[in-house]
């Protein structure tokens, strides 16, 4: 499944922010934001901390849940990150900007990630997942063709398959030795 840059990429940014394990430093976020095409990414320490707090709120949008519950969570994010969307031509092509002109980078990140999650929900609501591997549970945006992705990465899928195979082998051995 393909999402537009401001929808899918912003939702993938939201997933990466959710997957942070501690309050990031501004320089840590700069690399992450650059990877997702965020241009204005020079954050202060206070802004990085606010992004950490925001990421904890984004987290509730990922994983299995009732559609109404997911929409409610994203609507709350949209309300808190609201600004007036506008069409921009700065690169020659019309596209939406979700934050106000001159917004600080943290406000921009809040607006973009909330809008990105809303875009994904409106396109394919069940594409905001959590890794099925018990020891992982990272958030991800399912961009697979059939929408049945269960793992954050091929590595987790393979590790889980190996663990299940070993468990079946042990169970089979236990039955033959009993």
Coordinates of N, CA, C and O in Angstrom, one line a residue:
X1 N 0.9 -1.2 0.0 CA 0.0 0.0 0.0 C 0.9 1.2 0.0 O 1.9 1.3 0.7
X2 N 0.6 2.2 -0.8 CA 1.3 3.4 -0.9 C 0.5 4.6 -0.3 O -0.7 4.7 -0.5
X3 N 1.2 5.3 0.6 CA 0.6 6.5 1.2 C 1.3 7.7 0.6 O 2.5 7.6 0.3
X4 N 0.7 8.9 0.6 CA 1.4 10.1 0.2 C 2.4 10.5 1.3 O 2.3 10.0 2.4
X5 N 3.3 11.4 0.9 CA 4.4 11.7 1.8 C 3.9 12.3 3.1 O 4.4 12.0 4.2
X6 N 2.9 13.2 3.0 CA 2.4 13.8 4.3 C 1.5 13.0 5.1 O 1.2 13.3 6.2
X7 N 1.0 11.9 4.5 CA 0.2 10.9 5.3 C 1.0 9.8 5.8 O 1.3 9.7 7.0
X8 N 1.4 8.9 4.9 CA 2.2 7.7 5.3 C 3.5 8.0 6.0 O 3.8 7.4 7.0
X9 N 4.2 8.9 5.4 CA 5.6 9.2 6.0 C 5.4 9.8 7.4 O 6.1 9.5 8.3
X10 N 4.4 10.7 7.6 CA 4.1 11.3 8.9 C 3.7 10.2 9.9 O 4.0 10.3 11.1
X11 N 2.9 9.2 9.4 CA 2.5 8.2 10.3 C 3.7 7.3 10.7 O 3.8 6.8 11.8
X12 N 4.6 7.0 9.7 CA 5.8 6.3 10.0 C 6.7 7.1 11.0 O 7.3 6.5 11.9
X13 N 6.7 8.4 10.9 CA 7.4 9.2 11.9 C 6.8 9.0 13.3 O 7.5 8.8 14.3
X14 N 5.5 9.0 13.3 CA 4.8 8.8 14.6 C 5.2 7.5 15.2 O 5.5 7.4 16.4
X15 N 5.2 6.4 14.4 CA 5.6 5.1 14.9 C 7.0 5.1 15.4 O 7.3 4.6 16.5
X16 N 7.9 5.8 14.7 CA 9.3 5.9 15.2 C 9.4 6.6 16.5 O 10.2 6.3 17.4
X17 N 8.6 7.7 16.6 CA 8.6 8.4 17.9 C 8.1 7.6 19.0 O 8.6 7.6 20.1
X18 N 7.0 6.8 18.7 CA 6.5 5.9 19.7 C 7.5 4.9 20.2 O 7.6 4.5 21.3
X19 N 8.4 4.5 19.3 CA 9.4 3.4 19.6 C 10.6 3.9 20.3 O 11.5 3.1 20.6
X20 N 10.6 5.2 20.6 CA 11.7 5.8 21.4 C 11.6 5.1 22.8 O 10.5 5.0 23.3
X21 N 12.7 4.9 23.4 CA 12.7 4.2 24.7 C 13.0 5.1 25.9 O 12.9 4.8 27.0
X22 N 13.5 6.4 25.6 CA 13.8 7.3 26.6 C 13.7 8.7 26.0 O 13.6 8.9 24.8
X23 N 13.6 9.7 26.9 CA 13.5 11.1 26.4 C 14.7 11.4 25.5 O 15.9 11.2 25.9
X24 N 14.5 11.8 24.3 CA 15.6 12.0 23.3 C 16.2 13.4 23.5 O 15.6 14.3 24.0
X25 N 17.5 13.4 23.2 CA 18.2 14.7 23.1 C 17.9 15.3 21.7 O 17.6 14.6 20.8
X26 N 18.0 16.6 21.6 CA 17.7 17.3 20.3 C 18.5 16.7 19.1 O 17.9 16.4 18.1
X27 N 19.8 16.4 19.4 CA 20.6 15.8 18.3 C 20.1 14.4 17.9 O 20.3 14.0 16.7
X28 N 19.6 13.6 18.8 CA 19.0 12.3 18.5 C 17.8 12.4 17.6 O 17.7 11.7 16.7
X29 N 17.0 13.4 17.9 CA 15.8 13.6 17.1 C 16.1 14.1 15.7 O 15.4 13.8 14.8
X30 N 17.2 14.9 15.6 CA 17.5 15.5 14.3 C 17.7 14.4 13.3 O 17.2 14.6 12.1
X31 N 18.4 13.4 13.6 CA 18.7 12.3 12.7 C 17.4 11.6 12.3 O 17.1 11.3 11.1
X32 N 16.5 11.3 13.3 CA 15.2 10.7 13.0 C 14.3 11.6 12.1 O 13.7 11.1 11.2
X33 N 14.3 12.8 12.4 CA 13.4 13.7 11.7 C 13.9 13.9 10.3 O 13.1 14.0 9.3
X34 N 15.2 14.0 10.1 CA 15.8 14.1 8.7 C 15.4 12.8 7.9 O 15.1 13.0 6.7
X35 N 15.5 11.7 8.5 CA 15.1 10.4 7.8 C 13.7 10.4 7.3 O 13.3 9.7 6.4
X36 N 12.8 11.2 8.0 CA 11.4 11.3 7.6 C 11.1 12.6 6.8 O 10.0 13.0 6.6
X37 N 12.1 13.3 6.4 CA 11.9 14.5 5.5 C 11.5 15.7 6.2 O 11.1 16.7 5.6
X38 N 11.7 15.8 7.5 CA 11.3 17.0 8.2 C 12.4 18.0 8.0 O 13.6 17.8 8.3
X39 N 12.1 19.2 7.5 CA 13.1 20.2 7.1 C 13.5 21.0 8.4 O 14.7 21.1 8.6
X40 N 12.6 21.5 9.1 CA 12.9 22.4 10.3 C 13.0 21.5 11.5 O 12.0 21.2 12.1
X41 N 14.2 21.0 11.8 CA 14.3 20.0 12.9 C 15.3 20.4 14.0 O 15.7 19.5 14.7
X42 N 15.7 21.6 14.0 CA 16.5 22.1 15.1 C 15.7 22.4 16.3 O 15.0 23.4 16.5
X43 N 15.7 21.4 17.3 CA 14.9 21.5 18.5 C 15.7 21.9 19.7 O 16.9 21.6 19.8
X44 N 15.1 22.6 20.6 CA 15.7 22.9 21.9 C 15.5 21.6 22.8 O 14.7 20.7 22.5
X45 N 16.1 21.6 23.9 CA 15.9 20.5 24.9 C 14.5 20.5 25.3 O 13.9 19.4 25.4
X46 N 13.9 21.6 25.6 CA 12.5 21.6 26.0 C 11.6 21.1 24.9 O 10.6 20.4 25.2
X47 N 11.9 21.4 23.7 CA 11.0 20.9 22.6 C 11.2 19.4 22.4 O 10.2 18.7 22.1
X48 N 12.4 18.9 22.6 CA 12.7 17.5 22.5 C 11.9 16.7 23.6 O 11.3 15.7 23.4
X49 N 11.9 17.3 24.8 CA 11.1 16.7 25.9 C 9.6 16.8 25.6 O 8.9 15.8 25.9
X50 N 9.1 17.8 24.9 CA 7.7 17.9 24.6 C 7.4 16.9 23.5 O 6.3 16.3 23.5
X51 N 8.3 16.6 22.6 CA 8.1 15.5 21.6 C 8.0 14.2 22.3 O 7.3 13.3 21.9
X52 N 8.9 14.0 23.3 CA 8.8 12.7 24.1 C 7.4 12.5 24.7 O 6.8 11.5 24.6
X53 N 6.9 13.6 25.3 CA 5.6 13.5 25.9 C 4.5 13.3 24.8 O 3.6 12.5 25.0
X54 N 4.7 13.9 23.7 CA 3.7 13.7 22.6 C 3.8 12.3 22.1 O 2.8 11.6 21.8
X55 N 5.0 11.7 22.0 CA 5.2 10.3 21.5 C 4.4 9.3 22.4 O 3.9 8.3 21.9
X56 N 4.4 9.6 23.7 CA 3.6 8.7 24.6 C 2.1 8.8 24.3 O 1.4 7.8 24.5
X57 N 1.7 9.9 23.9 CA 0.3 10.1 23.5 C 0.0 9.4 22.2 O -1.1 8.8 22.0
X58 N 0.9 9.5 21.3 CA 0.8 8.8 20.0 C 0.7 7.3 20.1 O 0.0 6.6 19.4
X59 N 1.3 6.8 21.2 CA 1.5 5.3 21.4 C 0.1 4.6 21.4 O 0.0 3.5 21.0
X60 N -0.9 5.3 22.0 CA -2.2 4.6 22.1 C -2.9 4.4 20.8 O -3.9 3.6 20.8
X61 N -2.4 4.9 19.8 CA -3.0 4.8 18.4 C -2.6 3.5 17.7 O -3.2 3.2 16.7
X62 N -1.6 2.8 18.2 CA -1.0 1.7 17.5 C -1.5 0.4 18.2 O -1.6 0.3 19.4
X63 N -1.7 -0.6 17.4 CA -2.1 -1.9 17.9 C -3.5 -2.2 17.7 O -4.3 -1.4 17.2
X64 N -3.9 -3.4 18.1 CA -5.3 -3.8 17.9 C -6.2 -3.0 18.8 O -6.0 -2.9 20.0
X65 N -7.3 -2.4 18.3 CA -8.3 -1.7 19.1 C -9.5 -1.4 18.2 O -9.5 -1.5 17.0
X66 N -10.5 -1.1 18.9 CA -11.8 -0.7 18.3 C -11.6 0.5 17.4 O -10.9 1.5 17.8
X67 N -12.2 0.6 16.3 CA -12.1 1.7 15.4 C -12.5 3.0 16.0 O -11.9 4.0 15.9
X68 N -13.6 3.0 16.7 CA -14.1 4.2 17.4 C -13.1 4.7 18.4 O -12.9 5.9 18.5
X69 N -12.5 3.8 19.2 CA -11.5 4.1 20.2 C -10.3 4.8 19.5 O -9.8 5.8 19.9
X70 N -9.8 4.2 18.4 CA -8.7 4.7 17.7 C -9.0 6.1 17.1 O -8.2 7.0 17.2
X71 N -10.2 6.2 16.5 CA -10.6 7.6 16.0 C -10.6 8.6 17.1 O -10.2 9.7 16.9
X72 N -11.2 8.2 18.2 CA -11.3 9.2 19.3 C -9.9 9.6 19.8 O -9.6 10.8 20.0
X73 N -8.9 8.7 19.9 CA -7.6 9.0 20.3 C -6.9 10.0 19.3 O -6.3 11.0 19.7
X74 N -7.1 9.7 18.0 CA -6.5 10.6 17.0 C -7.2 11.9 16.9 O -6.5 13.0 16.8
X75 N -8.5 12.0 17.1 CA -9.2 13.2 17.2 C -8.7 14.1 18.3 O -8.6 15.3 18.2
X76 N -8.4 13.5 19.5 CA -7.8 14.3 20.6 C -6.5 14.8 20.2 O -6.2 16.0 20.5
X77 N -5.7 14.0 19.5 CA -4.4 14.5 19.1 C -4.5 15.7 18.1 O -3.8 16.7 18.2
X78 N -5.4 15.5 17.1 CA -5.7 16.5 16.2 C -6.1 17.8 16.8 O -5.7 18.9 16.4
X79 N -7.0 17.7 17.8 CA -7.5 18.9 18.5 C -6.3 19.6 19.2 O -6.2 20.9 19.2
X80 N -5.5 18.8 19.9 CA -4.3 19.4 20.6 C -3.2 20.0 19.7 O -2.5 20.8 20.1
X81 N -3.1 19.5 18.5 CA -2.1 19.9 17.6 C -2.6 20.8 16.5 O -1.9 21.1 15.5
X82 N -3.9 21.2 16.6 CA -4.6 21.9 15.5 C -3.9 23.2 15.1 O -3.3 23.9 15.9
X83 N -3.9 23.3 13.8 CA -3.5 24.6 13.2 C -4.3 24.6 11.9 O -5.1 23.7 11.6
X84 N -4.1 25.6 11.2 CA -4.9 25.7 9.9 C -4.1 25.1 8.8 O -3.1 25.7 8.4
X85 N -4.5 24.0 8.3 CA -3.8 23.4 7.1 C -3.9 24.4 6.0 O -4.9 25.2 5.8
X86 N -2.9 24.3 5.2 CA -2.8 25.3 4.0 C -2.1 24.6 2.9 O -1.3 23.7 3.1
X87 N -2.4 25.0 1.7 CA -1.7 24.5 0.5 C -0.4 25.3 0.3 O -0.5 26.6 0.3
X88 N 0.6 24.7 0.1 CA 1.9 25.3 -0.2 C 2.4 25.0 -1.6 O 2.2 23.9 -2.1
X89 N 3.1 25.9 -2.2 CA 3.7 25.7 -3.5 C 5.3 25.9 -3.4 O 5.9 26.1 -4.4
X90 N 5.8 25.8 -2.2 CA 7.3 26.2 -2.0 C 8.2 25.3 -2.9 O 9.3 25.8 -3.2
X91 N 7.8 24.1 -3.3 CA 8.7 23.3 -4.1 C 8.1 23.2 -5.6 O 8.5 22.3 -6.3
X92 N 7.1 24.0 -5.9 CA 6.6 24.0 -7.2 C 5.3 23.1 -7.4 O 4.6 23.3 -8.4
X93 N 5.1 22.2 -6.5 CA 4.0 21.3 -6.5 C 3.0 21.6 -5.3 O 3.5 21.8 -4.2
X94 N 1.7 21.7 -5.6 CA 0.8 22.0 -4.5 C 0.8 20.8 -3.5 O 0.6 19.6 -4.0
X95 N 0.9 21.0 -2.3 CA 0.7 20.0 -1.2 C 0.3 20.7 0.1 O 0.5 21.9 0.2
X96 N -0.2 19.9 1.0 CA -0.7 20.4 2.3 C 0.4 20.5 3.3 O 1.3 19.7 3.4
X97 N 0.3 21.6 4.0 CA 1.2 21.8 5.2 C 0.2 21.8 6.4 O -0.8 22.5 6.3
X98 N 0.5 21.1 7.4 CA -0.4 21.0 8.5 C -0.2 21.9 9.7 O -0.9 21.9 10.6
X99 N 0.9 22.6 9.6 CA 1.3 23.5 10.7 C 1.3 24.9 10.2 O 1.4 25.2 9.0
X100 N 1.1 25.8 11.1 CA 1.1 27.3 10.8 C 2.4 27.7 10.3 O 3.5 27.2 10.7
X101 N 2.4 28.8 9.5 CA 3.6 29.4 9.0 C 4.4 29.9 10.2 O 3.8 30.5 11.1
X102 N 5.7 29.6 10.3 CA 6.5 30.0 11.4 C 6.3 29.2 12.7 O 6.9 29.6 13.7
X103 N 5.6 28.1 12.6 CA 5.4 27.3 13.8 C 6.8 26.7 14.2 O 7.6 26.4 13.4
X104 N 7.0 26.5 15.6 CA 8.2 26.0 16.0 C 8.3 24.5 15.6 O 7.2 23.9 15.3
X105 N 9.5 23.9 15.5 CA 9.6 22.5 15.0 C 8.7 21.5 15.8 O 8.1 20.6 15.2
X106 N 8.6 21.7 17.1 CA 7.8 20.7 17.9 C 6.3 20.8 17.5 O 5.7 19.8 17.4
X107 N 5.8 22.0 17.3 CA 4.4 22.2 16.9 C 4.2 21.6 15.6 O 3.2 21.0 15.3
X108 N 5.2 21.7 14.7 CA 5.1 21.2 13.3 C 5.0 19.6 13.4 O 4.2 19.0 12.8
X109 N 5.9 19.0 14.3 CA 5.9 17.6 14.4 C 4.6 17.1 15.0 O 4.1 16.1 14.5
X110 N 4.1 17.8 16.0 CA 2.8 17.4 16.5 C 1.7 17.4 15.5 O 0.9 16.5 15.3
X111 N 1.6 18.5 14.7 CA 0.6 18.6 13.7 C 0.7 17.6 12.6 O -0.3 17.0 12.2
X112 N 1.9 17.4 12.1 CA 2.2 16.4 11.0 C 1.9 15.0 11.5 O 1.2 14.2 10.7
X113 N 2.3 14.6 12.7 CA 2.1 13.2 13.1 C 0.6 13.0 13.4 O 0.1 11.9 13.0
X114 N -0.1 13.9 14.0 CA -1.5 13.7 14.2 C -2.3 13.6 12.8 O -3.1 12.7 12.7
X115 N -1.9 14.5 11.9 CA -2.6 14.4 10.6 C -2.2 13.1 9.8 O -3.0 12.5 9.2
X116 N -1.0 12.7 10.0 CA -0.5 11.4 9.3 C -1.3 10.2 9.8 O -1.7 9.4 9.1
X117 N -1.5 10.2 11.2 CA -2.3 9.1 11.7 C -3.7 9.1 11.2 O -4.3 8.1 10.9
X118 N -4.3 10.4 11.2 CA -5.7 10.5 10.7 C -5.8 10.1 9.2 O -6.7 9.4 8.8
X119 N -4.8 10.4 8.4 CA -4.8 10.0 7.0 C -4.8 8.5 6.9 O -5.5 7.9 6.1
X120 N -3.9 7.8 7.7 CA -3.8 6.4 7.6 C -5.2 5.7 8.0 O -5.7 4.8 7.4
X121 N -5.7 6.2 9.1 CA -7.0 5.7 9.6 C -8.1 5.9 8.5 O -8.9 4.9 8.3
X122 N -8.1 7.0 7.9 CA -9.1 7.2 6.8 C -8.9 6.4 5.6 O -9.8 6.1 4.8
X123 N -7.6 6.0 5.3 CA -7.3 5.2 4.2 C -7.4 3.7 4.5 O -7.9 2.9 3.6
X124 N -6.9 3.3 5.6 CA -7.0 1.9 6.0 C -6.7 1.8 7.5 O -5.6 1.7 8.0
X125 N -7.8 1.8 8.3 CA -7.8 2.0 9.7 C -7.0 1.0 10.5 O -6.5 1.3 11.6
X126 N -6.8 -0.2 10.0 CA -6.2 -1.3 10.7 C -4.7 -1.4 10.4 O -4.0 -2.4 10.7
X127 N -4.1 -0.4 9.8 CA -2.7 -0.4 9.4 C -1.7 0.1 10.4 O -0.5 0.3 10.2
X128 N -2.2 0.5 11.6 CA -1.3 1.0 12.7 C -1.1 -0.2 13.7 O -2.0 -0.4 14.6
X129 N 0.0 -0.9 13.5 CA 0.1 -2.1 14.2 C 1.2 -2.1 15.3 O 1.9 -1.1 15.5
X130 N 1.2 -3.2 16.1 CA 2.3 -3.5 17.1 C 2.9 -4.8 16.7 O 2.1 -5.7 16.4
X131 N 4.1 -5.0 16.9 CA 4.8 -6.2 16.6 C 4.2 -7.4 17.4 O 4.0 -7.3 18.6
X132 N 4.0 -8.5 16.7 CA 3.4 -9.7 17.4 C 4.4 -10.5 18.2 O 4.0 -11.3 19.0
X133 N 5.7 -10.2 18.0 CA 6.7 -10.9 18.8 C 6.6 -10.5 20.3 O 6.6 -9.3 20.6
X134 N 6.4 -11.4 21.2 CA 6.2 -11.1 22.6 C 7.2 -10.2 23.2 O 6.9 -9.3 24.0
X135 N 8.5 -10.4 22.8 CA 9.5 -9.6 23.4 C 9.8 -8.2 22.7 O 10.7 -7.5 23.0
X136 N 8.9 -7.9 21.8 CA 9.1 -6.7 21.0 C 8.0 -5.6 21.2 O 8.2 -4.7 21.9
X137 N 6.9 -5.7 20.5 CA 5.8 -4.8 20.6 C 6.1 -3.4 20.0 O 5.4 -2.5 20.4
X138 N 7.0 -3.3 19.1 CA 7.3 -2.0 18.5 C 6.1 -1.6 17.6 O 5.4 -2.5 17.1
X139 N 5.8 -0.3 17.5 CA 4.8 0.2 16.7 C 5.3 0.3 15.2 O 6.4 0.5 15.0
X140 N 4.3 0.1 14.3 CA 4.7 0.2 12.8 C 3.5 0.5 12.0 O 2.3 0.4 12.5
X141 N 3.7 1.0 10.8 CA 2.6 1.3 9.9 C 2.7 0.2 8.8 O 3.7 0.1 8.2
X142 N 1.6 -0.5 8.7 CA 1.6 -1.7 7.8 C 1.4 -1.1 6.3 O 0.3 -0.7 6.0
X143 N 2.5 -1.2 5.5 CA 2.4 -0.8 4.1 C 2.4 -2.0 3.2 O 2.5 -1.8 2.0
X144 N 2.1 -3.2 3.8 CA 2.1 -4.4 2.9 C 0.9 -4.4 2.0 O -0.1 -3.7 2.3
X145 N 1.0 -5.1 0.9 CA -0.1 -5.1 -0.1 C -1.4 -5.6 0.5 O -2.5 -5.0 0.3
X146 N -1.3 -6.7 1.3 CA -2.6 -7.3 1.8 C -3.0 -6.8 3.2 O -4.0 -7.2 3.7
X147 N -2.2 -6.0 3.8 CA -2.5 -5.4 5.1 C -2.5 -6.4 6.3 O -3.2 -6.2 7.2
X148 N -1.7 -7.4 6.2 CA -1.7 -8.5 7.2 C -0.4 -8.6 7.9 O -0.1 -9.6 8.6
X149 N 0.4 -7.5 7.9 CA 1.7 -7.5 8.5 C 1.5 -7.6 10.0 O 0.7 -6.9 10.6
X150 N 2.3 -8.5 10.7 CA 2.1 -8.7 12.1 C 3.4 -8.4 12.9 O 3.3 -8.3 14.1
X151 N 4.5 -8.1 12.2 CA 5.8 -7.9 12.8 C 6.3 -6.6 12.4 O 6.1 -6.1 11.2
X152 N 7.1 -6.0 13.2 CA 7.8 -4.7 12.9 C 8.8 -4.8 11.9 O 9.1 -3.9 11.1
X153 N 9.4 -6.0 11.8 CA 10.5 -6.2 10.8 C 10.6 -7.7 10.4 O 10.0 -8.6 11.1
X154 N 11.3 -8.0 9.4 CA 11.6 -9.3 8.9 C 12.3 -10.1 10.0 O 12.1 -11.2 10.3
X155 N 13.2 -9.4 10.7 CA 14.0 -10.0 11.7 C 13.1 -10.5 12.9 O 13.3 -11.6 13.3
X156 N 12.2 -9.7 13.3 CA 11.3 -10.2 14.4 C 10.4 -11.3 13.9 O 10.2 -12.3 14.6
X157 N 9.9 -11.3 12.6 CA 9.1 -12.4 12.1 C 9.9 -13.6 12.1 O 9.4 -14.7 12.5
X158 N 11.2 -13.6 11.6 CA 12.0 -14.8 11.6 C 12.3 -15.3 13.0 O 12.3 -16.5 13.2
X159 N 12.7 -14.4 13.9 CA 13.0 -14.8 15.2 C 11.8 -15.5 15.9 O 11.9 -16.5 16.6
X160 N 10.6 -14.9 15.7 CA 9.4 -15.5 16.2 C 9.1 -16.9 15.6 O 8.7 -17.8 16.3
X161 N 9.3 -17.0 14.3 CA 9.1 -18.3 13.6 C 10.1 -19.4 14.2 O 9.7 -20.5 14.4
X162 N 11.3 -19.0 14.4 CA 12.3 -19.9 14.9 C 11.9 -20.3 16.3 O 11.9 -21.5 16.7
X163 N 11.5 -19.4 17.1 CA 11.0 -19.7 18.5 C 9.8 -20.6 18.5 O 9.8 -21.6 19.3
X164 N 8.9 -20.4 17.6 CA 7.7 -21.3 17.6 C 8.1 -22.7 17.1 O 7.6 -23.7 17.6
X165 N 9.0 -22.7 16.2 CA 9.5 -24.0 15.7 C 10.2 -24.8 16.8 O 10.0 -26.0 17.0
X166 N 11.0 -24.1 17.6 CA 11.7 -24.8 18.7 C 10.8 -25.2 19.8 O 10.9 -26.3 20.3
X167 N 9.7 -24.4 20.0 CA 8.7 -24.8 21.0 C 8.0 -26.0 20.6 O 7.7 -26.9 21.4
X168 N 7.7 -26.1 19.3 CA 7.0 -27.3 18.8 C 7.9 -28.5 18.9 O 7.4 -29.6 19.2
X169 N 9.2 -28.4 18.6 CA 10.1 -29.5 18.7 C 10.2 -29.9 20.2 O 10.3 -31.2 20.4
X170 N 10.3 -29.0 21.1 CA 10.4 -29.4 22.5 C 9.1 -30.1 23.0 O 9.2 -31.1 23.7
X171 N 8.0 -29.6 22.5 CA 6.7 -30.2 22.9 C 6.6 -31.6 22.3 O 6.1 -32.6 23.0
X172 N 7.1 -31.8 21.1 CA 7.1 -33.1 20.5 C 8.0 -34.1 21.2 O 7.7 -35.2 21.5
X173 N 9.2 -33.6 21.6 CA 10.1 -34.4 22.4 C 9.6 -34.8 23.8 O 9.7 -35.9 24.2
X174 N 8.9 -33.8 24.4 CA 8.3 -34.1 25.7 C 7.2 -35.2 25.6 O 7.1 -36.1 26.5
X175 N 6.5 -35.2 24.5 CA 5.4 -36.2 24.4 C 6.1 -37.6 24.1 O 5.5 -38.6 24.6
X176 N 7.2 -37.7 23.4 CA 7.8 -39.0 23.1 C 8.5 -39.5 24.3 O 8.7 -40.7 24.4
X177 N 9.0 -38.7 25.2 CA 9.7 -39.1 26.4 C 8.8 -39.3 27.6 O 9.2 -39.8 28.6
X178 N 7.5 -39.1 27.4 CA 6.6 -39.3 28.6 C 6.0 -40.7 28.6 O 5.9 -41.4 27.8

